[in-house]
Short mmCIF file of C-alpha atoms in Angstrom, two decimals:
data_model
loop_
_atom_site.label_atom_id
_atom_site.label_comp_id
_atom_site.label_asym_id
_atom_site.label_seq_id
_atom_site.Cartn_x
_atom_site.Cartn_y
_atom_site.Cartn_z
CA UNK A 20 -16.83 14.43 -0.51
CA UNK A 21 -16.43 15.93 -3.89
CA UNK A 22 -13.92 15.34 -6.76
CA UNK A 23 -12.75 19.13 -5.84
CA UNK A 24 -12.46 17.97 -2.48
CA UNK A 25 -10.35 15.22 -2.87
CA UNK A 26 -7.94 16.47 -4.98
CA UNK A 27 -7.63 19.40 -2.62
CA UNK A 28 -6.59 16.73 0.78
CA UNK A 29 -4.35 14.78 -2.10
CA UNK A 30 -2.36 17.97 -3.13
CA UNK A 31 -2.08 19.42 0.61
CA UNK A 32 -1.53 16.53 2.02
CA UNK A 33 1.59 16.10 -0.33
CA UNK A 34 2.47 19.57 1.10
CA UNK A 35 1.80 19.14 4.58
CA UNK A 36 3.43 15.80 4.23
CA UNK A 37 6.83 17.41 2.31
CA UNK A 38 7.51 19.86 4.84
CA UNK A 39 6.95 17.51 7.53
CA UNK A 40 9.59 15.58 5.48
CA UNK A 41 11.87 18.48 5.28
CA UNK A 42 11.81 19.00 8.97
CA UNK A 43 13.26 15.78 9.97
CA UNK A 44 17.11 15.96 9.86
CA UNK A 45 18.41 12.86 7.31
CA UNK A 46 17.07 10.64 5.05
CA UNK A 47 13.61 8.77 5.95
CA UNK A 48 13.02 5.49 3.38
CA UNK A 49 9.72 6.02 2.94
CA UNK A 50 7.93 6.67 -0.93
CA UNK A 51 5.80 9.33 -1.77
CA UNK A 52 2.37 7.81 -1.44
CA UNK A 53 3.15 7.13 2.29
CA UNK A 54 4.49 10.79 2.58
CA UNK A 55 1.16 11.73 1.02
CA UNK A 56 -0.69 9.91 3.17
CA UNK A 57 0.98 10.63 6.37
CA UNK A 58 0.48 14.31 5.62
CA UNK A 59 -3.36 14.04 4.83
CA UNK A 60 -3.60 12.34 7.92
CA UNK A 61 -1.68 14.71 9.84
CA UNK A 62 -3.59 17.89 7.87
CA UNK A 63 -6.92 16.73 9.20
CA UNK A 64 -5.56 16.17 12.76
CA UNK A 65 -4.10 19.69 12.70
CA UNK A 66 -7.20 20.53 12.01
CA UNK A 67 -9.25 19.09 14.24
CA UNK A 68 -6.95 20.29 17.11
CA UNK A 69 -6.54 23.83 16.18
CA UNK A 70 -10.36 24.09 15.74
CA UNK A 71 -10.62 22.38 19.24
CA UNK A 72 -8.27 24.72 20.80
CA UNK A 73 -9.75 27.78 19.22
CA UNK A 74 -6.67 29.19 17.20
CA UNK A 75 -8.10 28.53 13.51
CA UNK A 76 -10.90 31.09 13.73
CA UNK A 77 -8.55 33.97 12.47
CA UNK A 78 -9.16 36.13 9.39
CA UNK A 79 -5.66 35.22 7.38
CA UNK A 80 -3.44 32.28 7.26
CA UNK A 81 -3.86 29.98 10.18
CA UNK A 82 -0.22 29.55 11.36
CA UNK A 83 -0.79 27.81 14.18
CA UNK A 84 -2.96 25.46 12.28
CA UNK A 85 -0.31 25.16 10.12
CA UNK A 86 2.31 24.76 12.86
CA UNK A 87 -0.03 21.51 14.18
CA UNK A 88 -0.40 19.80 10.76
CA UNK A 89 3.69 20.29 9.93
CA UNK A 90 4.61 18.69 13.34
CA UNK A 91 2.08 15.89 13.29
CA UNK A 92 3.39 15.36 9.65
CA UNK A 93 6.84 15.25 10.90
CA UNK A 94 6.52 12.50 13.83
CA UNK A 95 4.02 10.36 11.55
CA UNK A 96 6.75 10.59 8.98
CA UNK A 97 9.06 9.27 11.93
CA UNK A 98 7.02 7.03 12.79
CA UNK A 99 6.14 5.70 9.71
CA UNK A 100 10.08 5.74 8.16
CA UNK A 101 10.96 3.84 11.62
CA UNK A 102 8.54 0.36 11.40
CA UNK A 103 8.67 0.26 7.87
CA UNK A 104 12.94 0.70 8.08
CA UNK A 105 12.97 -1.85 11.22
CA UNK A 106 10.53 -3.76 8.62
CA UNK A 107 13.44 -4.64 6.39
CA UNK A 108 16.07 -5.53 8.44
CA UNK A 109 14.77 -8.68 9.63
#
């Protein structure tokens, strides 16, 4: 992977990862490099299931695509924002 490339996943996974943010209702205590990272995780898994499926092979903006990578971003944000909150209560 190039330099180009990886400064492309950082900056949309920090997207991917901030709307996924944005569609959870109330605050998740997570920091930003986990948001990051949860959304360049869920931006490639998107990916790989909307190229599976068949619905990223359109001429514009992949919604759909889009759709996958903003709802995996959201439950790995859950996810995430649940063990490491349960992590601290001990």
């Amino acid at each position: 992977m190039t330099i180009a490339g990886i400064i492309t996943a950082i900056i949309i996974g920090a997207i991917i990862g901030a709307l996924g943010r944005l569609v959870l209702p109330g605050r998740q205590p997570i920091g930003v490099l986990l948001t990051v990272g949860v959304g360049i995780v869920a931006a490639l898994i998107g990916t790989a299931i909307a190229r599976g499926t068949g619905v990223a092979d359109t001429d514009g903006v992949d919604w759909i695509e889009l759709a996958f990578q903003v709802v995996l971003a959201a439950v790995g944000v859950a996810l995430v924002a649940g063990w490491h909150g349960r992590r601290g209560v001990r």
